[in-house]
Coordinates of C-alpha atoms in Angstrom, one line a residue:
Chain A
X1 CA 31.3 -5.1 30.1
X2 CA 30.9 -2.3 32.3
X3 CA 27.7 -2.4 34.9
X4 CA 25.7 -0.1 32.9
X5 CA 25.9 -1.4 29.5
X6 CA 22.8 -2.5 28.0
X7 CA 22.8 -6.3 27.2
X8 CA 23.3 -7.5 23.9
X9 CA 20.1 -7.4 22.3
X10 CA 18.7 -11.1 20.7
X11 CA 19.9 -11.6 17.6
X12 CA 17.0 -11.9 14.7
X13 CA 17.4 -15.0 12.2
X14 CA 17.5 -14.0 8.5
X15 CA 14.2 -12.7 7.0
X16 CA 16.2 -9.6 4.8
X17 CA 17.3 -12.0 2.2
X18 CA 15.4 -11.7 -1.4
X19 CA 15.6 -15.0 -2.3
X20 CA 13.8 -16.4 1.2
X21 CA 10.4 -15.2 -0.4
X22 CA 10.8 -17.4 -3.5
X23 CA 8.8 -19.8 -1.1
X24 CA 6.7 -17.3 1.0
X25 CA 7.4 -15.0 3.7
X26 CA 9.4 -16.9 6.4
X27 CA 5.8 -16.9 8.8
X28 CA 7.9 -18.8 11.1
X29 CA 11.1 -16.9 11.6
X30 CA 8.4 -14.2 12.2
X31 CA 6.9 -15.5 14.8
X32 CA 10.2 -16.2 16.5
X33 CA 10.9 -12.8 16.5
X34 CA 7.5 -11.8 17.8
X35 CA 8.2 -13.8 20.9
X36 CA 11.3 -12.4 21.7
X37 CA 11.6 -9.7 24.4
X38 CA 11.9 -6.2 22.9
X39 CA 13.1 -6.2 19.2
X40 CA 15.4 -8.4 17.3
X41 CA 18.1 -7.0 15.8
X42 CA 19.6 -7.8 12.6
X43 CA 23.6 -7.6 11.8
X44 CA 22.0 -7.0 8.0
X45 CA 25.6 -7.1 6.6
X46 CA 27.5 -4.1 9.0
X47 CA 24.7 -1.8 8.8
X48 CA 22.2 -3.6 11.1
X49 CA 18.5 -2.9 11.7
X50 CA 15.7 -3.3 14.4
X51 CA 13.0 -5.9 13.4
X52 CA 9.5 -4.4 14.6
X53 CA 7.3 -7.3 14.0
X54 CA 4.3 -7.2 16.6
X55 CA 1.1 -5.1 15.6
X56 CA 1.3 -3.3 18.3
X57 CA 5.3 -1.8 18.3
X58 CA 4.2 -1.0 14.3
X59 CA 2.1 1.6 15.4
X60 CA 3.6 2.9 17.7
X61 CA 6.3 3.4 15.4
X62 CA 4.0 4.3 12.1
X63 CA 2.3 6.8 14.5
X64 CA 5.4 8.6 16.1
X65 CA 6.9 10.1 12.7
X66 CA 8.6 13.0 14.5
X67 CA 10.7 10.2 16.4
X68 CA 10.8 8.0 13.9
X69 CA 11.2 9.5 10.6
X70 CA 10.8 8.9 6.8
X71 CA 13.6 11.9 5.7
X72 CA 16.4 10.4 7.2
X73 CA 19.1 7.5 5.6
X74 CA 16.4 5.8 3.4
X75 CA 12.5 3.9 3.7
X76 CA 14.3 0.8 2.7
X77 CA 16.6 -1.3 4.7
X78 CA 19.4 -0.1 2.8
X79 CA 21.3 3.0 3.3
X80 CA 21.6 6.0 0.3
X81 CA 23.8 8.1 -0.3
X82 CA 23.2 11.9 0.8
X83 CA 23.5 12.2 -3.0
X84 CA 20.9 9.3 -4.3
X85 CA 18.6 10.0 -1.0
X86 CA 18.0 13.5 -2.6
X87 CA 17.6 12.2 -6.3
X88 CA 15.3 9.2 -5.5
X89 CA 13.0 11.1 -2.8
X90 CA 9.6 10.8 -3.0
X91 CA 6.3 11.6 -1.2
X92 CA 7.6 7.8 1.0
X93 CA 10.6 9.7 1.6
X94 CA 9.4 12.9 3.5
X95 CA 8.2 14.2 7.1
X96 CA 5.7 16.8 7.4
X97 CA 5.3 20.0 6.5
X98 CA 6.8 18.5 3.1
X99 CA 4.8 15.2 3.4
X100 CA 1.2 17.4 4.5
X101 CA 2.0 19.9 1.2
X102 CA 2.8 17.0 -1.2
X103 CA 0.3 14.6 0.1
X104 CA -2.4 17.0 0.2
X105 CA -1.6 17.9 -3.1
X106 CA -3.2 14.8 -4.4
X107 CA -5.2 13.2 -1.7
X108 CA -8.6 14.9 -2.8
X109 CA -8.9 13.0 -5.6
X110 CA -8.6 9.2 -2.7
X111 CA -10.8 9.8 -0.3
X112 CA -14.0 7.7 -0.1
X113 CA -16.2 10.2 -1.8
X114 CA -14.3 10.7 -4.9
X115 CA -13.1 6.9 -5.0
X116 CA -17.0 5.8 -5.1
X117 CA -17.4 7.6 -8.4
X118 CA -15.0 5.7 -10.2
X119 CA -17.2 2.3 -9.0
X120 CA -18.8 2.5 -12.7
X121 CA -15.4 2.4 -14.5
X122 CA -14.3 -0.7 -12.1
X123 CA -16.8 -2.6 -12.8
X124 CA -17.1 -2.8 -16.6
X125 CA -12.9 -3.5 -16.5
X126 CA -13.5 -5.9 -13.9
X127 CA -16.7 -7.6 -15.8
X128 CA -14.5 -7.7 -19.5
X129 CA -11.4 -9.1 -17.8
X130 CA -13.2 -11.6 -16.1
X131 CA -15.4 -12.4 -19.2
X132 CA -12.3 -13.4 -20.8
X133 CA -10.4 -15.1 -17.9
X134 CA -14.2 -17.6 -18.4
X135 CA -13.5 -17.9 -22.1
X136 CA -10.2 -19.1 -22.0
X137 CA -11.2 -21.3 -19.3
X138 CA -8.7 -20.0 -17.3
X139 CA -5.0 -19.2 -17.3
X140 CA -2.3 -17.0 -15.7
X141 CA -4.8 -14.8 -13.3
X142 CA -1.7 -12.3 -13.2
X143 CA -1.7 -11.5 -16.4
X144 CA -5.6 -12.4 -16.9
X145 CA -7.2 -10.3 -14.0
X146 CA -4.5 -8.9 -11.5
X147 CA -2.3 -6.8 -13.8
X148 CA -4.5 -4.9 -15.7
X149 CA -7.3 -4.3 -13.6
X150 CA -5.5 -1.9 -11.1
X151 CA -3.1 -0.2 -14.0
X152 CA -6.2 0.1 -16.1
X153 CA -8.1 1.9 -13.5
X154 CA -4.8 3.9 -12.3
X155 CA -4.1 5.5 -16.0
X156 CA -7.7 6.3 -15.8
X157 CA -7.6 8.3 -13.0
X158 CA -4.3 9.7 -14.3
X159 CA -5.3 10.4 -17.6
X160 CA -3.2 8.0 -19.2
X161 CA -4.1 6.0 -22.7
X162 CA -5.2 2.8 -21.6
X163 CA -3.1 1.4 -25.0
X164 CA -0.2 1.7 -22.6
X165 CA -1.4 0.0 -19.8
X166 CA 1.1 -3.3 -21.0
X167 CA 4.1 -1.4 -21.5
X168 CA 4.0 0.0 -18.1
X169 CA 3.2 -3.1 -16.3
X170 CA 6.1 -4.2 -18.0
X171 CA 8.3 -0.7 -16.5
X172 CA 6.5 -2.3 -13.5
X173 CA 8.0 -5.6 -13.0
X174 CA 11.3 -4.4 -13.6
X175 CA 11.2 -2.1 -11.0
X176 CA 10.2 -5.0 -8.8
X177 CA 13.0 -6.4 -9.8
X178 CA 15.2 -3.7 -8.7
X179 CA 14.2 -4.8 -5.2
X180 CA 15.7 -8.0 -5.1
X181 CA 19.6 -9.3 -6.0
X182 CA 19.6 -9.5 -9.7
X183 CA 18.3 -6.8 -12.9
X184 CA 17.9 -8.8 -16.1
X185 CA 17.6 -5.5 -18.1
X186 CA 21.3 -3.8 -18.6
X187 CA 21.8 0.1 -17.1
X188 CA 21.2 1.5 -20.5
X189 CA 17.4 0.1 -21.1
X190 CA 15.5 2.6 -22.0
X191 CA 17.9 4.8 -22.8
X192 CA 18.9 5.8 -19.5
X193 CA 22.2 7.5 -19.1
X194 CA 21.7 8.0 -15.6
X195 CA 24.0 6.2 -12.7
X196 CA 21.4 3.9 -11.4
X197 CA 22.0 4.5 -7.7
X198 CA 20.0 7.6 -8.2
X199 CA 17.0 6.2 -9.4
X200 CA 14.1 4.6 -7.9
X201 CA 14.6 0.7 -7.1
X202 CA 18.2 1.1 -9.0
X203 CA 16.1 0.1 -11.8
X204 CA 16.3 2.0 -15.6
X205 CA 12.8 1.0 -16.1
X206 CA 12.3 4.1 -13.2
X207 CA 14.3 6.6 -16.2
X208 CA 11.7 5.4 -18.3
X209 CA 8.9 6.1 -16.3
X210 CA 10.0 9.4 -15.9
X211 CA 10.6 10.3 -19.3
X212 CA 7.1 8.6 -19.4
X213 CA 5.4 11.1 -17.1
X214 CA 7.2 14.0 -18.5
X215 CA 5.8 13.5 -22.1
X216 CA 2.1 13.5 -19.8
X217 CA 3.0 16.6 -18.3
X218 CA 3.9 18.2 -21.8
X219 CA 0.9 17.2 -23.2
X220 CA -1.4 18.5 -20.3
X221 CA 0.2 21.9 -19.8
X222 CA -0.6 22.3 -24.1
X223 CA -4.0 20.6 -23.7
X224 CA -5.7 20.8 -20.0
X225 CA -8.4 17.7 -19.2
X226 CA -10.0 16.8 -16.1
X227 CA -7.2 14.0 -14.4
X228 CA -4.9 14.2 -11.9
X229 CA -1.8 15.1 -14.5
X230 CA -3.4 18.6 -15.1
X231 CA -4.6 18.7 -11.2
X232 CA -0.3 18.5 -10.6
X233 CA 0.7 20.3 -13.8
X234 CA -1.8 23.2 -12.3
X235 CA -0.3 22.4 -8.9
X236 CA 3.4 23.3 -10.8
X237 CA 2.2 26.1 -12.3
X238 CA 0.6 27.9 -9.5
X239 CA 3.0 29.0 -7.6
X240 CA 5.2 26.4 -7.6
X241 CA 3.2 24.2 -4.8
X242 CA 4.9 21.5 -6.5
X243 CA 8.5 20.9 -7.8
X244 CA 9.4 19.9 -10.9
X245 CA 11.6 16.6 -9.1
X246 CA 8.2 16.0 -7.0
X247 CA 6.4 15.9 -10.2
X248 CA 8.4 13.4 -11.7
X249 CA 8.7 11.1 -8.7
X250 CA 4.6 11.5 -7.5
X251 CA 3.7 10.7 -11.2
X252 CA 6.5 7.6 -10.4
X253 CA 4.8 6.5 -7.5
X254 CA 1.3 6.8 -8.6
X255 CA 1.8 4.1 -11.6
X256 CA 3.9 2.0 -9.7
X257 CA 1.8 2.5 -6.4
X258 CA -1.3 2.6 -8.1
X259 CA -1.1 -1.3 -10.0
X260 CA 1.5 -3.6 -8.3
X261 CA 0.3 -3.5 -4.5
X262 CA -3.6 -3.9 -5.6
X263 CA -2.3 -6.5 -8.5
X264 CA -0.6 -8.5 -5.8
X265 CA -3.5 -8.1 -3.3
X266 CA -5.8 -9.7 -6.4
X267 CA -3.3 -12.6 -6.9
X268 CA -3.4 -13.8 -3.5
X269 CA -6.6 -13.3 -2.8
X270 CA -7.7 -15.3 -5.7
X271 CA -4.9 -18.1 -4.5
X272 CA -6.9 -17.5 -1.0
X273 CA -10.1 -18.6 -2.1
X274 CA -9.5 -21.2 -4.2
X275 CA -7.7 -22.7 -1.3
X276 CA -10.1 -21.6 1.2
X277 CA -13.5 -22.6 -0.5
X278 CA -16.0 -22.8 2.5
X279 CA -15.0 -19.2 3.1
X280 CA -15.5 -17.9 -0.6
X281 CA -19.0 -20.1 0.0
X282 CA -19.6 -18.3 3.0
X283 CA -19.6 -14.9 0.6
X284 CA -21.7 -16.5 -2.3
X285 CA -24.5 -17.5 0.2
X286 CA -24.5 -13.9 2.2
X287 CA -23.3 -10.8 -0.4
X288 CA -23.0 -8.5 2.7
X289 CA -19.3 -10.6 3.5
X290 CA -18.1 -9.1 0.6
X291 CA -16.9 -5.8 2.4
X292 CA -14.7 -8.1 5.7
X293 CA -14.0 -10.7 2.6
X294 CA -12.0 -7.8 1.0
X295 CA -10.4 -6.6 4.4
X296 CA -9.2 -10.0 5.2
X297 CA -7.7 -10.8 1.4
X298 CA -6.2 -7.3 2.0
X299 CA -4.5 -8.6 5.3
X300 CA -4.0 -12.2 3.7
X301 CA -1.8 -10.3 1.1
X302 CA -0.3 -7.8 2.9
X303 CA 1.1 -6.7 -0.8
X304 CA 3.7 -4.3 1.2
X305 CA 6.3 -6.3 3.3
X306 CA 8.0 -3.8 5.1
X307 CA 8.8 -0.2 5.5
X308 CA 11.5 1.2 7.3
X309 CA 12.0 4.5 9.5
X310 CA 14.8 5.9 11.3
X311 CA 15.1 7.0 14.4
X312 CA 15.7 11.0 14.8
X313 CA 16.7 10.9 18.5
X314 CA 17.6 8.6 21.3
X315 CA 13.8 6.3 22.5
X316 CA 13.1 3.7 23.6
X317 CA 10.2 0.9 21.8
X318 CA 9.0 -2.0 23.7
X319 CA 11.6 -1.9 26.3
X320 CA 14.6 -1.5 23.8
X321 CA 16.8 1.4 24.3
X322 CA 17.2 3.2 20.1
X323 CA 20.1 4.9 19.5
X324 CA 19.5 8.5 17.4
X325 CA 20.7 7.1 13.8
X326 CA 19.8 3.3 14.4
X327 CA 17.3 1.9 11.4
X328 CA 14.1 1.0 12.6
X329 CA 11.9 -1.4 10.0
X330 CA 8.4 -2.1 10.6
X331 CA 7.6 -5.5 9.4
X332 CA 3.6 -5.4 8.3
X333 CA 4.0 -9.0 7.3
X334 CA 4.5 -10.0 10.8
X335 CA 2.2 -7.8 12.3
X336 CA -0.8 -8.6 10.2
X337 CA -0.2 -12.4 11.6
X338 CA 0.1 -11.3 15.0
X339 CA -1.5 -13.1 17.3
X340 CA -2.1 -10.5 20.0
X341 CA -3.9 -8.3 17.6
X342 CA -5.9 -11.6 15.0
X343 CA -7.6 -14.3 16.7
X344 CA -6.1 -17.9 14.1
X345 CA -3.8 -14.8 12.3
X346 CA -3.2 -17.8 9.8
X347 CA -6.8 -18.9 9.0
X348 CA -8.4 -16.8 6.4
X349 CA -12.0 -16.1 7.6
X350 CA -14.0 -13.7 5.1
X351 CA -15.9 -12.7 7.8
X352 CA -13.3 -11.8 10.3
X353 CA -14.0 -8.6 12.6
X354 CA -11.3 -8.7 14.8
X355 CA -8.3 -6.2 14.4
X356 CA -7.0 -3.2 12.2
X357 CA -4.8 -5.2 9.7
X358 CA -1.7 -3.2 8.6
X359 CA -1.6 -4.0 5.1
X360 CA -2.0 -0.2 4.4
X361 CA 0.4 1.2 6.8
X362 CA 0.5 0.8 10.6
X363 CA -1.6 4.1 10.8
X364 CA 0.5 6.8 10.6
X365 CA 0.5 9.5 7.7
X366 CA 2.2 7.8 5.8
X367 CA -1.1 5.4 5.7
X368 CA -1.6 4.2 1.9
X369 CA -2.8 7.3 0.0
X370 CA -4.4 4.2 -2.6
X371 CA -6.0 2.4 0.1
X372 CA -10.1 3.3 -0.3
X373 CA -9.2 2.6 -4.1
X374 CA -7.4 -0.5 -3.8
X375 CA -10.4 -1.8 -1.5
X376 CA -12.7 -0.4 -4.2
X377 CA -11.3 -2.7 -6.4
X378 CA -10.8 -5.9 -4.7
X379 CA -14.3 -5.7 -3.5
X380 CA -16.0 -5.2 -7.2
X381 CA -13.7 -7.9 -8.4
X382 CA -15.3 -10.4 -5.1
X383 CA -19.0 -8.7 -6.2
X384 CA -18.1 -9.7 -9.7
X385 CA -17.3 -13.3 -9.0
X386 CA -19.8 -13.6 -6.8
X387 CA -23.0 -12.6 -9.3
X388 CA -21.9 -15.0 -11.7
X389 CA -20.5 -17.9 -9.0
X390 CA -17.9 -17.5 -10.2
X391 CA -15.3 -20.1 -8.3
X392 CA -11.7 -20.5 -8.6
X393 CA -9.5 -23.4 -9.2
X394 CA -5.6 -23.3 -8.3
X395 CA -3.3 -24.7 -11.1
X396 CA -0.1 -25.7 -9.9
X397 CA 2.4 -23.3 -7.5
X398 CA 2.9 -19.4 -7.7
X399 CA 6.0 -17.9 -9.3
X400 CA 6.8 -15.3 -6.6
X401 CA 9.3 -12.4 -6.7
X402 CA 12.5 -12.6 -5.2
X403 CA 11.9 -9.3 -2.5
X404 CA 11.7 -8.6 0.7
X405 CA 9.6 -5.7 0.0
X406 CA 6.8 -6.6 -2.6
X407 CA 5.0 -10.0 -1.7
X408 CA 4.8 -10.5 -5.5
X409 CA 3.2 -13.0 -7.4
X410 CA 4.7 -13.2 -11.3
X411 CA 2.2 -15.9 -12.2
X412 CA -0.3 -18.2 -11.0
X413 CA -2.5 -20.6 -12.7
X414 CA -6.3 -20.1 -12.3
X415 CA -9.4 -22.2 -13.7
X416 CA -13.1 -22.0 -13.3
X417 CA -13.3 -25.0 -11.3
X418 CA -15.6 -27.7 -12.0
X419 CA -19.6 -27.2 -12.1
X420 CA -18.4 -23.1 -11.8
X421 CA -19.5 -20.2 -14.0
X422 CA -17.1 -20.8 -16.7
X423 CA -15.9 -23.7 -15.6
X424 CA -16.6 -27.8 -16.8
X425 CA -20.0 -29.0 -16.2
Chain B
X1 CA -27.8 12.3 21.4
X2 CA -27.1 10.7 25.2
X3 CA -24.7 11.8 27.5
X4 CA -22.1 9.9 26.8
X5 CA -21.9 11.8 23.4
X6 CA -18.9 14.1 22.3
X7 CA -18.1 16.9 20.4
X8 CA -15.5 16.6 17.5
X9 CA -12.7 18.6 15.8
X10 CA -10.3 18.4 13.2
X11 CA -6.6 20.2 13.2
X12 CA -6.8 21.3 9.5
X13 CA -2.9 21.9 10.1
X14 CA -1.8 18.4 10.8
X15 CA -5.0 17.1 8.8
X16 CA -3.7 15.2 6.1
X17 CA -6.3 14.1 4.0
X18 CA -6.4 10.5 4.6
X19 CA -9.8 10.3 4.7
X20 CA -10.5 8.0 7.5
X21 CA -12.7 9.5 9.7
X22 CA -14.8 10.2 6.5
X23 CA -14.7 6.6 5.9
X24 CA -15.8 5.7 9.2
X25 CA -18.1 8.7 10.4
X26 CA -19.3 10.5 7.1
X27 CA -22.1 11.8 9.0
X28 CA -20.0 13.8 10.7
X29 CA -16.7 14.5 8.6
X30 CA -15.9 15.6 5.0
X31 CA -12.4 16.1 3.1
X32 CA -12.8 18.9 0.8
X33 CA -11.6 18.3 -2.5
X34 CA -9.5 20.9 -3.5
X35 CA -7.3 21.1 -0.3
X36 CA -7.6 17.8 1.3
X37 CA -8.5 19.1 4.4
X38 CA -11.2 16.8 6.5
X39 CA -13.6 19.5 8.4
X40 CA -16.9 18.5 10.7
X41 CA -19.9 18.6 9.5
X42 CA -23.2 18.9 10.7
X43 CA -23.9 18.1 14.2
X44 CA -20.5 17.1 14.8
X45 CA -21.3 15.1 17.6
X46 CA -20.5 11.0 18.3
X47 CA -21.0 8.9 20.7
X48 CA -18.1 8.1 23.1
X49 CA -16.7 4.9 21.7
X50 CA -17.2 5.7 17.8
X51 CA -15.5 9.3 18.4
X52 CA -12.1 7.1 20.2
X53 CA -13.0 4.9 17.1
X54 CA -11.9 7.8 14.7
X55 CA -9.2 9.2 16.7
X56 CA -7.3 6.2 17.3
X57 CA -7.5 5.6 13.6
X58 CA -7.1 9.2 12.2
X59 CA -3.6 9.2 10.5
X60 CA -2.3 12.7 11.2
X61 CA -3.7 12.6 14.8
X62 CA -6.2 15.6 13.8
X63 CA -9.0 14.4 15.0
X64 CA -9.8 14.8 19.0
X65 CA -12.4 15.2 21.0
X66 CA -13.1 18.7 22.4
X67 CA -15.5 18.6 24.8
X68 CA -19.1 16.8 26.2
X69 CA -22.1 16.8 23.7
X70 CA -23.2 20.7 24.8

């Protein structure tokens, strides 16, 4: 080794694998990493990548985009194709002035303002769900509660029969799917004819959600209404502000965005307070909790595990010198249990005050376009539960996806628990 | 306000839309509806800490502060 070489940086253990997150995220391989100086790296097969795992190296990388960029190789750990890069990009997948045009496009209808008027329509899907969830006495909360409450509220906003809200769910876990090892729907689901390394997630079940959007669009452009299809089919007609391919994959992200991460915030936040019952106690006996309650099950989820940049030019991040090219993944899961940025990261506290979590994003534009409406939603399902004491019993483990990217939850079994609204007196 | 307070302003070209200086200052900013794009609105004055508040959180880095209170 010649005087000047750099040292060979620490080697990260395995937290890339799929099949790790069967059981949870690896908290502790995390927190190895964390302690190590500078970044880890990861051989990740022989196209390795730089773990970024403390809070405060995410946002420095979330919030440098021109250094670290979203256009470039891919926003997942793997590599594309120039070819299948172009086909899959989406609104993720773009640096400004692309990102500002397409982002703006759409962001008037999530800021707080607008979100607040669609409080009304969470609350009576929120109140029937939950109605039901006490009649059964419980079940799967997945498929009780978590699933449909965000993709109901989503194809509202979008303008989408809510008689569909099941089938896409369904397009939905496939997808999720498509970012682990193993697809148990063939390449020609749906219909699709097309290779499946252009579409999003390598899943068909993204073919069908295009073809899905596209019928929307027809629809609109013959018969205008006041959602966000005719906002974009306007968009598309005016000018062109918006391409026909961004169309397709905005209309993609928004269904796919727009229920699983809030669904899988729901699920562990219901898993969270039935295991944590002082602190959903704490919220019962004081109401004004319920806004740092729905911060902290936001951070407790972290629905989003990682997102992955790539560096545009030679820099250096905490101490590590980045060669132009290298891949550069921001690991939110670790960062949200940092202990330099969360007093006890692991103990869920619904009153917590401490920190910006980075369940959202690390803070950069590429923050969550969804995020006022997924808090919207978590905190009129706690508001909910709370009026009618609602408290939760935990049946039995999770089924969790197999991905490193979504922290899914399939299933999990949920009563009223004893002496509870709903529950066994 | 005191004399600690600041004067705000928003880069409507790297503004994009992410609403979180409404979120945490709606006294003093608004994202239009139509073009996303958060302006200042009335007084457009903070105190020091809530105006770094806004710009350390403010996605696009659009938000600064330009100048004392008057």
């Amino acid at each position: 080794m010649s005087p000047t070489a750099a040292p060979a940086p620490p080697l990260a253990p395995e937290i890339a694998d799929p099949r790790l997150y069967l059981d949870g995220i690896p908290h502790e391989r995390f927190a190895q990493i964390r302690a190590m100086p500078g970044l880890g790296w990861h051989a990740y097969g022989d196209n390795g990548f730089w773990a970024v795992t403390r809070h405060a190296d995410v946002r420095e990388v979330s919030r440098n985009p021109a250094v670290f960029s979203s256009s470039i190789g891919h926003t997942n750990l793997w590599d594309l194709e120039a070819d299948a890069l172009e086909a899959r990009r989406s609104l993720i997948d773009t640096d400004a002035p692309d990102h500002t045009r397409l982002r703006r496009m759409v962001a008037g209808a999530f800021t707080p303002k607008n979100i607040r008027r669609w409080t009304d329509t969470v609350r009576e899907i929120t109140v029937e769900l939950l109605d039901e969830f006490e009649a059964r006495g419980g079940g799967d909360w997945v498929e009780l509660v978590a699933a449909p409450l965000p993709i109901r509220v989503i194809l509202a906003m979008l303008g989408v029969p809510v008689a569909d809200a099941d089938y896409l769910v369904e397009l939905s876990n496939y997808l999720v799917e498509g970012t682990g090892d193993t697809q148990s729907i063939p390449p020609d689901a749906f219909g699709n004819t097309t290779e499946l390394r252009l579409l999003p997630f390598n899943s068909p079940a993204s073919h069908a959600l295009f073809e899905y959007g596209e019928d929307i669009r027809a629809k609109r452009r013959a018969e205008p209404r006041d959602d966000l299809v005719t906002h974009l089919v306007r968009a598309e007609a005016d000018g062109g502000r918006i391409s026909r391919h961004e169309y397709r994959h905005l209309f993609h992200l928004l269904v796919f965005a727009g229920n699983e991460t809030t669904r899988t915030a729901i699920s562990h936040g219901a898993m969270a307070l039935a295991a944590n019952r002082d602190q959903w106690q704490r919220v019962l006996d004081d109401r004004a909790l319920v806004e740092s309650a729905t911060e902290e099950v936001i951070r407790w989820a972290t629905p989003i595990l990682h997102m992955r940049r790539t560096a545009a030019s030679d820099c250096e991040l905490a101490g590590t010198p980045i060669a132009a090219g290298d891949k550069v993944v921001m690991w939110y899961a670790s960062a949200n249990r940092d202990e330099a940025a969360f007093a006890d990261p692991f103990r869920f506290d619904a009153g917590r005050a401490d920190g910006e979590h980075f369940a959202f994003g690390g803070g950069g534009p590429h923050l969550c376009l969804g995020a006022f409406l997924a808090r919207l939603e978590v905190s009129v399902l706690l508001e909910e539960m709370a009026a009618r004491r609602l408290v939760l019993e935990q049946l039995g483990e999770p089924v969790r996806a197999a991905s490193n990217f979504v922290h899914g939850v399939l299933s999990v079994d949920m009563a009223p628990a004893a002496g509870s609204s709903g529950g066994p007196r | 306000m005191s004399a600690d307070s600041v004067r705000m302003a928003v880069d409507s070209q790297r503004c994009i839309g992410g609403g979180q200086c409404e979120m945490l200052e709606p006294e003093v900013f608004l994202v239009d509806d139509d073009e996303a794009v958060s302006s200042v609105i009335g007084s457009g004055v903070l105190p020091r800490a809530r105006a770094d508040v806004v710009v350390h959180r403010c996605p696009g880095a659009a938000v600064s502060i330009v100048g004392p209170e008057s």
